[in-house]
């Protein structure tokens, strides 16, 4: 004889109530603020453990390359301007370097390819958990910033991208330690071929030692700023604004 | 006519000191948050690999997935149907079902917030407990096995006693038994450091600073696999722990872990150890 409420229903119902309670706890601003203490502690601890943050990410050999490097995030760009550039092989596309610099730059893909370059075989780590290894070739970001004459007021470098997610423009930002790190490059080639559109053609950021969402694709403009608060959601990046992903992206 | 032997009232002894109880209950909460938020993080990419790299097109030794409303687990190439439990359950196509993840819906950023906050509780608690263990003699007197206990015959006797679910009674119940000591030592000095180090090995920033992490675990994806296996092993530890609590007398055990006071279970009337 079963009652009106079966044990199973009671379990499932009770479980759902419990879950709803847990989720309400998760979305409470006070709880999130308290939990984010852990994030701040992780960031400080990492900065302390890592010291001057000059260590190089492990570099691999061509034998270690992922057979297939999956595409994720934005896989293409629908902005008319970008599509026009893509159609003619980015021949008259230029990268803008501006903001707090003495000499704003406008650099063609040809100029970037002619500049001193760095090639590195590194591991890309997505926040979701997967990793893929590829060879990247590009211009060290520090080189461009020095050439543009970075102001002493500048504290962050912002990457404005051509792609949008959920109707919002993608952007990312890093601090100057990461910007001048030798492995931080603006890559125009992947595995010795021009950067494919799925991976951010014509130019993407490689900021090794950070999670995948920091590696902005389709970089159109680089801006040196004093503060991130005036930009978009104010947290320094698309995922940081949209979903509270960590700006320092160290773990 | 002989009267039955008078049974002396079982002695109430102060067995579990406050720091041990604090450590226990803090972790009872922490470990559940870590496991449940960890399962949500796993759901973001429910595939495990061995080596430096691993993504959707690479060979996964473990995958939890779904096709339509059918859930499956593929373990070392063998597919096991798991609809209703893993892959697809409670009307949700997630690897681990909403009932056991924090948050209950897909939310990687929030799961990470919980996971990393409670990781600190775990690590800080562990550091304090290590200091306590060393200075209070808890480590030497309570946890480390005596020479007598470390002997093969004595361990074998304890294994047989556990297999027959004959738990220590009387004076013997005053202390942890050898298998119990080994289990706690493995958690404290094997499992916890393994979880922290495999966790750090998944951080690209830490990998750059401490490249030995990648050597130690044979790459980031191997570290992720080990982190998952470690979590599974700990879930198994909790199950065994709870079963042992029930077998040893849940009220008495709970009182001991809440108040510190433990009633020694009376000796068995019949000598039983003839094994």
Short mmCIF file of C-alpha atoms in Angstrom, two decimals:
data_model
loop_
_atom_site.label_atom_id
_atom_site.label_comp_id
_atom_site.label_asym_id
_atom_site.label_seq_id
_atom_site.Cartn_x
_atom_site.Cartn_y
_atom_site.Cartn_z
CA UNK A 1 0.00 0.00 0.00
CA UNK A 2 1.50 3.30 -1.01
CA UNK A 3 0.52 6.56 0.51
CA UNK A 4 -0.38 9.68 -1.39
CA UNK A 5 3.22 10.73 -1.21
CA UNK A 6 5.55 7.99 -2.29
CA UNK A 7 8.98 7.73 -0.77
CA UNK A 8 10.50 8.49 -4.14
CA UNK A 9 8.46 11.64 -4.55
CA UNK A 10 9.30 12.67 -1.04
CA UNK A 11 13.00 12.18 -1.77
CA UNK A 12 12.88 14.01 -5.07
CA UNK A 13 10.68 16.77 -3.63
CA UNK A 14 12.87 17.16 -0.57
CA UNK A 15 15.95 17.11 -2.75
CA UNK A 16 14.57 19.84 -4.98
CA UNK A 17 13.73 22.03 -2.00
CA UNK A 18 17.23 21.53 -0.67
CA UNK A 19 18.70 22.33 -4.07
CA UNK A 20 16.58 25.43 -4.44
CA UNK A 21 17.83 26.49 -1.01
CA UNK A 22 21.44 25.86 -1.94
CA UNK A 23 21.09 27.77 -5.18
CA UNK A 24 19.49 30.70 -3.38
CA UNK A 25 22.49 30.70 -1.07
CA UNK A 26 24.78 30.72 -4.11
CA UNK A 27 23.10 33.72 -5.69
CA UNK A 28 23.02 35.85 -2.54
CA UNK A 29 25.37 38.82 -2.95
CA UNK A 30 26.61 38.45 0.64
CA UNK A 31 27.49 34.81 0.10
CA UNK A 32 29.22 35.56 -3.20
CA UNK A 33 31.14 38.37 -1.56
CA UNK A 34 32.22 36.05 1.26
CA UNK A 35 33.20 33.29 -1.15
CA UNK A 36 35.13 35.71 -3.32
CA UNK A 37 37.40 36.14 -0.32
CA UNK A 38 38.76 32.75 -1.37
CA UNK A 39 39.49 34.12 -4.83
CA UNK A 40 41.35 37.09 -3.47
CA UNK A 41 43.32 34.80 -1.18
CA UNK A 42 44.18 32.52 -4.12
CA UNK A 43 45.35 35.47 -6.15
CA UNK A 44 47.51 36.86 -3.35
CA UNK A 45 48.88 33.43 -2.49
CA UNK A 46 49.73 32.75 -6.11
CA UNK A 47 51.40 36.10 -6.55
CA UNK A 48 53.38 35.39 -3.39
CA UNK A 49 54.32 31.84 -4.33
CA UNK A 50 55.21 32.77 -7.88
CA UNK A 51 57.28 35.78 -6.88
CA UNK A 52 58.20 38.12 -9.71
CA UNK A 53 55.94 36.29 -12.22
CA UNK A 54 58.77 36.12 -14.76
CA UNK A 55 58.90 32.32 -14.93
CA UNK A 56 58.25 30.92 -18.37
CA UNK A 57 55.39 28.54 -19.08
CA UNK A 58 56.63 25.11 -20.14
CA UNK A 59 57.36 24.93 -23.84
CA UNK A 60 56.90 21.70 -25.77
CA UNK A 61 58.25 20.16 -28.96
CA UNK A 62 56.44 19.64 -32.25
CA UNK A 63 56.00 16.01 -31.28
CA UNK A 64 53.69 17.18 -28.48
CA UNK A 65 51.26 19.17 -30.68
CA UNK A 66 47.57 18.33 -30.24
CA UNK A 67 46.49 16.46 -33.38
CA UNK A 68 43.34 18.60 -33.47
CA UNK A 69 43.18 21.91 -31.63
CA UNK A 70 39.50 22.48 -31.00
CA UNK A 71 37.88 25.83 -31.65
CA UNK A 72 35.75 27.34 -28.93
CA UNK A 73 34.22 30.63 -27.77
CA UNK A 74 33.61 32.74 -30.86
CA UNK A 75 34.30 30.63 -33.93
CA UNK A 76 33.68 33.38 -36.46
CA UNK A 77 32.79 37.04 -36.59
CA UNK A 78 29.72 38.48 -38.25
CA UNK A 79 30.60 42.19 -38.05
CA UNK A 80 30.49 43.60 -41.61
CA UNK A 81 33.81 45.38 -41.27
CA UNK A 82 35.57 42.22 -40.14
CA UNK A 83 33.98 40.13 -42.89
CA UNK A 84 35.22 42.58 -45.49
CA UNK A 85 38.78 42.30 -44.10
CA UNK A 86 38.54 38.50 -43.95
CA UNK A 87 37.36 38.38 -47.58
CA UNK A 88 40.54 40.05 -48.83
CA UNK A 89 42.92 38.20 -46.53
CA UNK A 90 43.28 41.11 -44.06
CA UNK A 91 45.40 42.92 -46.65
CA UNK A 92 44.29 46.41 -45.57
CA UNK A 93 43.50 45.53 -41.95
CA UNK A 94 45.41 47.43 -39.28
CA UNK A 95 45.92 47.00 -35.56
CA UNK A 96 45.48 50.16 -33.49
CA UNK A 97 47.67 50.72 -30.43
CA UNK A 98 46.43 53.71 -28.47
CA UNK A 99 45.29 55.02 -25.10
CA UNK A 100 48.01 56.10 -22.67
CA UNK A 101 50.86 56.02 -25.19
CA UNK A 102 53.12 58.78 -26.52
CA UNK A 103 52.81 57.62 -30.11
CA UNK A 104 49.63 55.79 -31.15
CA UNK A 105 50.36 53.11 -33.76
CA UNK A 106 48.47 51.71 -36.68
CA UNK A 107 50.12 48.51 -37.84
CA UNK A 108 49.34 46.39 -40.88
CA UNK A 109 49.60 42.62 -40.77
CA UNK A 110 52.66 42.95 -43.03
CA UNK A 111 54.32 45.31 -40.55
CA UNK A 112 53.57 42.91 -37.67
CA UNK A 113 55.01 39.96 -39.62
CA UNK A 114 58.13 42.00 -40.43
CA UNK A 115 58.72 42.85 -36.75
CA UNK A 116 60.93 40.66 -34.53
CA UNK A 117 58.93 37.58 -33.60
CA UNK A 118 58.79 34.83 -31.02
CA UNK A 119 57.69 31.25 -31.67
CA UNK A 120 56.55 29.08 -28.78
CA UNK A 121 54.90 25.70 -28.42
CA UNK A 122 52.65 26.01 -25.41
CA UNK A 123 49.66 24.46 -23.72
CA UNK A 124 46.32 26.23 -23.84
CA UNK A 125 44.17 25.56 -20.77
CA UNK A 126 40.45 26.20 -20.92
CA UNK A 127 38.61 27.11 -17.73
CA UNK A 128 36.36 24.14 -18.55
CA UNK A 129 39.24 21.76 -17.96
CA UNK A 130 40.62 20.69 -21.34
CA UNK A 131 44.09 21.48 -22.71
CA UNK A 132 45.55 21.65 -26.20
CA UNK A 133 49.08 22.28 -27.44
CA UNK A 134 49.99 24.38 -30.47
CA UNK A 135 52.87 26.36 -31.89
CA UNK A 136 52.30 30.10 -31.94
CA UNK A 137 54.30 32.78 -33.74
CA UNK A 138 53.82 36.47 -33.13
CA UNK A 139 55.15 39.81 -32.04
CA UNK A 140 56.02 40.25 -28.37
CA UNK A 141 53.46 42.65 -26.95
CA UNK A 142 56.15 44.43 -24.92
CA UNK A 143 57.90 45.39 -28.15
CA UNK A 144 54.83 47.20 -29.48
CA UNK A 145 54.19 48.92 -26.16
CA UNK A 146 57.77 50.18 -26.01
CA UNK A 147 57.57 51.40 -29.58
CA UNK A 148 54.34 53.24 -28.82
CA UNK A 149 55.94 54.82 -25.74
CA UNK A 150 53.74 53.55 -22.93
CA UNK A 151 52.89 56.26 -20.42
CA UNK A 152 53.92 55.78 -16.80
CA UNK A 153 50.24 56.28 -15.91
CA UNK A 154 49.23 53.12 -17.78
CA UNK A 155 48.44 50.15 -15.53
CA UNK A 156 46.49 47.80 -17.80
CA UNK A 157 46.51 46.80 -21.44
CA UNK A 158 43.04 46.25 -22.92
CA UNK A 159 42.35 44.14 -26.02
CA UNK A 160 39.29 45.17 -28.02
CA UNK A 161 38.07 42.37 -30.25
CA UNK A 162 35.94 42.09 -33.37
CA UNK A 163 33.77 39.27 -32.01
CA UNK A 164 30.67 39.46 -29.84
CA UNK A 165 29.08 36.92 -27.55
CA UNK A 166 25.44 37.26 -26.52
CA UNK A 167 25.37 40.62 -28.26
CA UNK A 168 28.24 42.03 -26.22
CA UNK A 169 31.67 42.86 -27.64
CA UNK A 170 34.50 40.62 -26.46
CA UNK A 171 37.37 42.29 -24.70
CA UNK A 172 40.08 41.32 -22.25
CA UNK A 173 42.75 43.01 -20.18
CA UNK A 174 46.04 42.16 -18.47
CA UNK A 175 48.41 44.03 -16.20
CA UNK A 176 51.83 45.31 -17.20
CA UNK A 177 53.75 42.40 -15.67
CA UNK A 178 51.91 40.02 -17.99
CA UNK A 179 52.05 42.49 -20.88
CA UNK A 180 55.85 42.64 -20.80
CA UNK A 181 56.36 38.93 -20.08
CA UNK A 182 58.52 37.46 -22.87
CA UNK A 183 55.90 34.81 -23.74
CA UNK A 184 53.09 37.34 -24.12
CA UNK A 185 52.77 37.69 -27.88
CA UNK A 186 50.25 38.79 -30.47
CA UNK A 187 50.13 35.68 -32.60
CA UNK A 188 49.47 35.82 -36.35
CA UNK A 189 50.51 32.21 -37.03
CA UNK A 190 49.47 28.91 -35.51
CA UNK A 191 51.32 25.69 -36.25
CA UNK A 192 53.33 27.54 -38.95
CA UNK A 193 50.22 28.59 -40.92
CA UNK A 194 48.38 31.91 -40.87
CA UNK A 195 46.07 32.04 -37.85
CA UNK A 196 42.74 30.45 -38.90
CA UNK A 197 39.53 32.41 -38.40
CA UNK A 198 38.31 29.89 -35.84
CA UNK A 199 41.36 30.66 -33.71
CA UNK A 200 41.10 34.43 -33.99
CA UNK A 201 42.49 35.64 -37.35
CA UNK A 202 44.24 37.85 -38.06
CA UNK A 203 45.69 38.35 -34.56
CA UNK A 204 45.15 36.86 -31.12
CA UNK A 205 46.73 37.34 -27.76
CA UNK A 206 48.81 34.57 -26.21
CA UNK A 207 49.21 35.22 -22.52
CA UNK A 208 50.64 31.90 -21.37
CA UNK A 209 50.27 31.15 -17.66
CA UNK A 210 46.63 32.21 -17.76
CA UNK A 211 43.38 30.47 -18.65
CA UNK A 212 41.99 30.37 -22.18
CA UNK A 213 39.44 33.16 -21.94
CA UNK A 214 42.26 35.68 -21.38
CA UNK A 215 43.72 34.83 -24.82
CA UNK A 216 41.59 37.34 -26.75
CA UNK A 217 40.96 36.45 -30.38
CA UNK A 218 40.24 38.82 -33.32
CA UNK A 219 42.23 41.62 -31.63
CA UNK A 220 41.50 44.91 -33.41
CA UNK A 221 42.73 47.49 -30.99
CA UNK A 222 45.07 47.60 -28.01
CA UNK A 223 44.46 50.31 -25.49
CA UNK A 224 46.63 51.30 -22.53
CA UNK A 225 44.51 52.47 -19.58
CA UNK A 226 44.91 53.53 -15.99
CA UNK A 227 41.80 51.79 -14.73
CA UNK A 228 39.41 49.11 -15.94
CA UNK A 229 36.38 50.56 -14.22
CA UNK A 230 35.18 52.68 -17.13
CA UNK A 231 35.19 49.83 -19.65
CA UNK A 232 32.08 47.78 -20.39
CA UNK A 233 31.09 46.00 -17.14
CA UNK A 234 34.19 47.25 -15.36
CA UNK A 235 35.63 43.86 -14.41
CA UNK A 236 38.23 43.80 -17.17
CA UNK A 237 36.86 41.24 -19.58
CA UNK A 238 33.82 39.74 -21.25
CA UNK A 239 33.65 36.62 -19.08
CA UNK A 240 34.58 38.56 -15.97
CA UNK A 241 31.63 40.91 -16.59
CA UNK A 242 29.15 38.31 -17.79
CA UNK A 243 29.80 35.40 -15.44
CA UNK A 244 32.15 36.52 -12.66
CA UNK A 245 35.10 34.57 -14.02
CA UNK A 246 38.28 35.65 -12.29
CA UNK A 247 40.23 38.46 -13.88
CA UNK A 248 43.60 37.07 -12.72
CA UNK A 249 42.69 33.68 -14.22
CA UNK A 250 45.56 31.95 -12.49
CA UNK A 251 43.84 28.70 -11.59
CA UNK B 1 21.51 -21.23 41.01
CA UNK B 2 24.06 -18.74 39.86
CA UNK B 3 23.22 -15.19 39.13
CA UNK B 4 24.48 -13.85 35.78
CA UNK B 5 27.74 -11.98 36.18
CA UNK B 6 27.00 -8.42 37.16
CA UNK B 7 27.79 -6.25 34.15
CA UNK B 8 29.71 -3.19 35.27
CA UNK B 9 28.27 0.02 33.83
CA UNK B 10 30.28 0.89 30.73
CA UNK B 11 32.84 3.55 31.43
CA UNK B 12 32.37 6.98 29.90
CA UNK B 13 35.73 8.27 28.78
CA UNK B 14 36.85 11.55 27.28
CA UNK B 15 38.18 10.29 23.97
CA UNK B 16 37.96 13.04 21.34
CA UNK B 17 39.62 16.32 22.13
CA UNK B 18 38.21 19.64 20.95
CA UNK B 19 40.67 20.35 18.09
CA UNK B 20 39.94 16.93 16.64
CA UNK B 21 36.20 17.55 16.85
CA UNK B 22 36.54 21.01 15.27
CA UNK B 23 38.70 19.59 12.47
CA UNK B 24 36.18 16.82 11.92
CA UNK B 25 33.05 18.96 11.67
CA UNK B 26 34.71 21.72 9.65
CA UNK B 27 35.76 19.10 7.17
CA UNK B 28 32.42 17.33 7.20
CA UNK B 29 31.03 20.54 5.69
CA UNK B 30 34.09 21.48 3.61
CA UNK B 31 34.48 18.11 1.96
CA UNK B 32 30.86 18.05 0.86
CA UNK B 33 31.15 21.51 -0.67
CA UNK B 34 34.43 20.56 -2.34
CA UNK B 35 33.05 17.31 -3.75
CA UNK B 36 29.77 18.80 -4.97
CA UNK B 37 31.27 21.94 -6.50
CA UNK B 38 34.02 19.75 -7.95
CA UNK B 39 31.41 17.62 -9.71
CA UNK B 40 29.92 20.78 -11.21
CA UNK B 41 33.37 21.82 -12.44
CA UNK B 42 33.81 18.34 -13.92
CA UNK B 43 30.47 18.76 -15.72
CA UNK B 44 32.01 21.63 -17.70
CA UNK B 45 34.16 19.08 -19.50
CA UNK B 46 33.15 15.55 -18.46
CA UNK B 47 36.09 13.78 -20.06
CA UNK B 48 39.41 12.72 -18.52
CA UNK B 49 42.74 12.22 -20.26
CA UNK B 50 46.28 11.17 -19.49
CA UNK B 51 49.30 13.30 -20.41
CA UNK B 52 49.96 16.98 -21.05
CA UNK B 53 46.99 17.76 -23.29
CA UNK B 54 43.49 16.43 -23.88
CA UNK B 55 40.37 17.88 -25.45
CA UNK B 56 37.32 16.73 -27.37
CA UNK B 57 39.18 15.11 -30.25
CA UNK B 58 41.69 13.29 -28.07
CA UNK B 59 41.34 9.89 -26.48
CA UNK B 60 39.57 10.10 -23.11
CA UNK B 61 39.92 7.22 -20.64
CA UNK B 62 36.71 8.29 -18.98
CA UNK B 63 33.76 10.09 -20.47
CA UNK B 64 30.31 10.77 -19.08
CA UNK B 65 27.87 11.88 -21.72
CA UNK B 66 24.41 11.66 -23.20
CA UNK B 67 22.63 11.05 -26.48
CA UNK B 68 19.16 12.53 -26.35
CA UNK B 69 17.71 11.25 -23.09
CA UNK B 70 20.18 8.38 -22.72
CA UNK B 71 23.09 8.73 -20.35
CA UNK B 72 26.30 6.73 -20.61
CA UNK B 73 29.73 6.36 -19.09
CA UNK B 74 32.63 5.25 -21.29
CA UNK B 75 35.38 3.80 -19.14
CA UNK B 76 38.55 2.64 -20.94
CA UNK B 77 36.60 2.22 -24.14
CA UNK B 78 33.73 0.26 -22.62
CA UNK B 79 30.35 2.00 -22.72
CA UNK B 80 28.05 1.49 -19.74
CA UNK B 81 24.42 2.71 -19.87
CA UNK B 82 23.77 5.04 -16.93
CA UNK B 83 20.50 6.80 -17.79
CA UNK B 84 18.88 8.19 -14.65
CA UNK B 85 22.15 8.26 -12.74
CA UNK B 86 24.96 9.77 -14.83
CA UNK B 87 24.99 11.56 -18.18
CA UNK B 88 21.25 12.06 -18.24
CA UNK B 89 19.26 12.19 -15.00
CA UNK B 90 16.49 14.27 -13.43
CA UNK B 91 15.66 15.59 -16.91
CA UNK B 92 19.09 17.18 -17.20
CA UNK B 93 21.83 16.31 -19.66
CA UNK B 94 24.74 16.84 -17.29
CA UNK B 95 27.44 14.32 -16.38
CA UNK B 96 26.61 14.48 -12.67
CA UNK B 97 22.95 15.16 -11.83
CA UNK B 98 21.69 18.37 -10.17
CA UNK B 99 21.07 16.57 -6.85
CA UNK B 100 24.79 16.24 -6.17
CA UNK B 101 26.30 19.39 -7.69
CA UNK B 102 26.80 22.92 -6.36
CA UNK B 103 25.12 24.88 -7.84
CA UNK B 104 22.46 22.45 -9.02
CA UNK B 105 22.33 23.96 -12.52
CA UNK B 106 25.24 24.48 -14.88
CA UNK B 107 27.25 27.39 -13.50
CA UNK B 108 31.00 26.90 -13.76
CA UNK B 109 31.95 30.32 -12.38
CA UNK B 110 29.89 29.88 -9.19
CA UNK B 111 31.11 26.32 -8.69
CA UNK B 112 34.68 27.61 -8.91
CA UNK B 113 33.85 30.31 -6.36
CA UNK B 114 32.67 27.64 -3.87
CA UNK B 115 35.48 25.24 -4.70
CA UNK B 116 38.34 27.70 -4.26
CA UNK B 117 36.87 29.33 -1.14
CA UNK B 118 36.47 26.00 0.65
CA UNK B 119 39.85 24.82 -0.62
CA UNK B 120 41.25 27.50 1.68
CA UNK B 121 39.17 26.26 4.61
CA UNK B 122 40.55 22.79 3.99
CA UNK B 123 44.17 23.88 3.61
CA UNK B 124 44.17 26.31 6.55
CA UNK B 125 42.41 23.72 8.73
CA UNK B 126 44.98 21.14 7.68
CA UNK B 127 47.91 23.41 8.56
CA UNK B 128 46.44 24.17 12.00
CA UNK B 129 45.66 20.52 12.58
CA UNK B 130 49.20 19.50 11.63
CA UNK B 131 50.58 22.00 14.14
CA UNK B 132 48.17 20.67 16.76
CA UNK B 133 49.05 17.04 15.97
CA UNK B 134 52.74 17.68 16.40
CA UNK B 135 52.54 19.74 19.57
CA UNK B 136 49.78 17.82 21.34
CA UNK B 137 51.31 14.42 20.69
CA UNK B 138 48.09 13.47 18.89
CA UNK B 139 50.25 12.33 16.00
CA UNK B 140 52.60 10.15 18.08
CA UNK B 141 50.19 8.86 20.69
CA UNK B 142 46.94 8.55 18.77
CA UNK B 143 47.65 8.22 15.07
CA UNK B 144 51.04 6.62 14.50
CA UNK B 145 51.09 2.86 14.78
CA UNK B 146 53.11 1.29 17.56
CA UNK B 147 55.84 -1.22 16.75
CA UNK B 148 53.53 -3.93 18.01
CA UNK B 149 50.70 -2.77 15.71
CA UNK B 150 52.97 -2.55 12.68
CA UNK B 151 53.81 -6.22 12.84
CA UNK B 152 52.34 -8.25 9.98
CA UNK B 153 50.52 -10.69 12.24
CA UNK B 154 48.89 -7.92 14.20
CA UNK B 155 47.78 -6.09 11.05
CA UNK B 156 46.46 -9.32 9.59
CA UNK B 157 44.47 -9.96 12.78
CA UNK B 158 42.96 -6.47 12.48
CA UNK B 159 42.10 -7.00 8.82
CA UNK B 160 40.33 -10.26 9.67
CA UNK B 161 38.47 -8.60 12.54
CA UNK B 162 37.28 -5.84 10.18
CA UNK B 163 36.29 -8.35 7.53
CA UNK B 164 34.09 -10.08 10.10
CA UNK B 165 32.87 -6.66 11.28
CA UNK B 166 34.11 -7.39 14.79
CA UNK B 167 35.04 -3.97 16.08
CA UNK B 168 37.17 -3.47 19.17
CA UNK B 169 35.34 -3.37 22.48
CA UNK B 170 36.28 -2.68 26.06
CA UNK B 171 39.75 -1.28 26.68
CA UNK B 172 40.74 -1.85 23.05
CA UNK B 173 38.06 0.65 22.00
CA UNK B 174 39.84 3.37 23.94
CA UNK B 175 42.21 3.86 21.00
CA UNK B 176 41.99 3.82 17.25
CA UNK B 177 42.62 0.39 15.79
CA UNK B 178 45.52 -0.08 13.33
CA UNK B 179 43.44 0.00 10.13
CA UNK B 180 41.65 3.08 11.38
CA UNK B 181 45.00 4.74 12.09
CA UNK B 182 46.27 3.84 8.62
CA UNK B 183 43.11 5.25 7.02
CA UNK B 184 43.41 8.56 8.91
CA UNK B 185 47.15 8.83 8.20
CA UNK B 186 46.56 8.20 4.51
CA UNK B 187 43.91 10.94 4.39
CA UNK B 188 46.04 13.44 6.29
CA UNK B 189 49.40 12.88 4.64
CA UNK B 190 48.57 11.16 1.36
CA UNK B 191 45.18 12.24 0.12
CA UNK B 192 45.13 15.89 1.19
CA UNK B 193 48.57 16.78 -0.19
CA UNK B 194 47.74 14.87 -3.39
CA UNK B 195 44.51 16.84 -3.86
CA UNK B 196 46.18 20.20 -3.21
CA UNK B 197 49.13 19.48 -5.51
CA UNK B 198 47.04 18.02 -8.35
CA UNK B 199 44.76 21.04 -7.94
CA UNK B 200 47.71 23.42 -8.23
CA UNK B 201 49.05 21.46 -11.21
CA UNK B 202 45.90 22.45 -13.10
CA UNK B 203 46.81 26.13 -12.70
CA UNK B 204 48.76 27.43 -15.70
CA UNK B 205 50.35 30.11 -13.51
CA UNK B 206 51.54 27.57 -10.92
CA UNK B 207 52.83 25.27 -13.66
CA UNK B 208 55.09 28.06 -14.90
CA UNK B 209 56.39 28.78 -11.40
CA UNK B 210 56.67 25.16 -10.29
CA UNK B 211 57.31 23.07 -13.42
CA UNK B 212 58.07 20.05 -11.20
CA UNK B 213 54.31 19.74 -10.66
CA UNK B 214 53.96 18.64 -14.29
CA UNK B 215 56.87 16.22 -13.98
CA UNK B 216 55.41 14.77 -10.79
CA UNK B 217 51.98 14.11 -12.27
CA UNK B 218 52.97 13.54 -15.91
CA UNK B 219 51.17 16.57 -17.30
CA UNK B 220 48.19 18.77 -16.57
CA UNK B 221 45.54 16.40 -17.87
CA UNK B 222 46.98 13.53 -15.82
CA UNK B 223 46.83 15.80 -12.78
CA UNK B 224 43.17 16.49 -13.55
CA UNK B 225 42.52 12.74 -13.79
CA UNK B 226 44.31 12.12 -10.49
CA UNK B 227 42.37 14.95 -8.85
CA UNK B 228 39.12 13.28 -9.95
CA UNK B 229 40.26 9.81 -8.85
CA UNK B 230 41.34 11.26 -5.51
CA UNK B 231 37.90 12.79 -5.05
CA UNK B 232 36.35 9.41 -5.86
CA UNK B 233 38.62 7.70 -3.35
CA UNK B 234 37.62 10.21 -0.73
CA UNK B 235 33.93 9.68 -1.45
CA UNK B 236 34.61 5.97 -0.87
CA UNK B 237 36.40 6.82 2.39
CA UNK B 238 33.32 8.75 3.55
CA UNK B 239 31.06 5.78 2.76
CA UNK B 240 33.29 3.35 4.67
CA UNK B 241 33.60 5.87 7.49
CA UNK B 242 29.81 6.18 7.79
CA UNK B 243 29.33 2.41 7.66
CA UNK B 244 31.91 1.99 10.43
CA UNK B 245 30.17 4.66 12.52
CA UNK B 246 26.88 2.80 12.17
CA UNK B 247 28.49 -0.54 13.01
CA UNK B 248 30.36 0.85 16.00
CA UNK B 249 27.19 2.41 17.43
CA UNK B 250 26.11 5.66 15.82
CA UNK B 251 24.80 7.38 18.98
CA UNK B 252 27.93 6.70 20.96
CA UNK B 253 30.19 7.67 18.06
CA UNK B 254 28.26 10.86 17.38
CA UNK B 255 28.31 11.85 21.05
CA UNK B 256 32.02 11.26 21.10
CA UNK B 257 32.55 13.46 18.04
CA UNK B 258 30.24 16.19 19.39
CA UNK B 259 31.03 16.24 23.13
CA UNK B 260 34.22 14.21 23.25
CA UNK B 261 32.72 11.66 25.66
CA UNK B 262 32.62 8.05 24.57
CA UNK B 263 31.10 5.05 26.30
CA UNK B 264 33.45 2.09 26.07
CA UNK B 265 31.50 -0.79 24.56
CA UNK B 266 31.54 -3.66 27.08
CA UNK B 267 33.82 -6.61 26.40
CA UNK B 268 32.24 -9.53 24.64
CA UNK B 269 31.13 -12.20 27.11
CA UNK B 270 32.71 -15.00 25.12
CA UNK B 271 36.35 -14.89 24.14
CA UNK B 272 36.09 -14.90 20.41
CA UNK B 273 39.52 -14.46 19.04
CA UNK B 274 40.62 -17.91 18.12
CA UNK B 275 41.55 -17.05 14.60
#
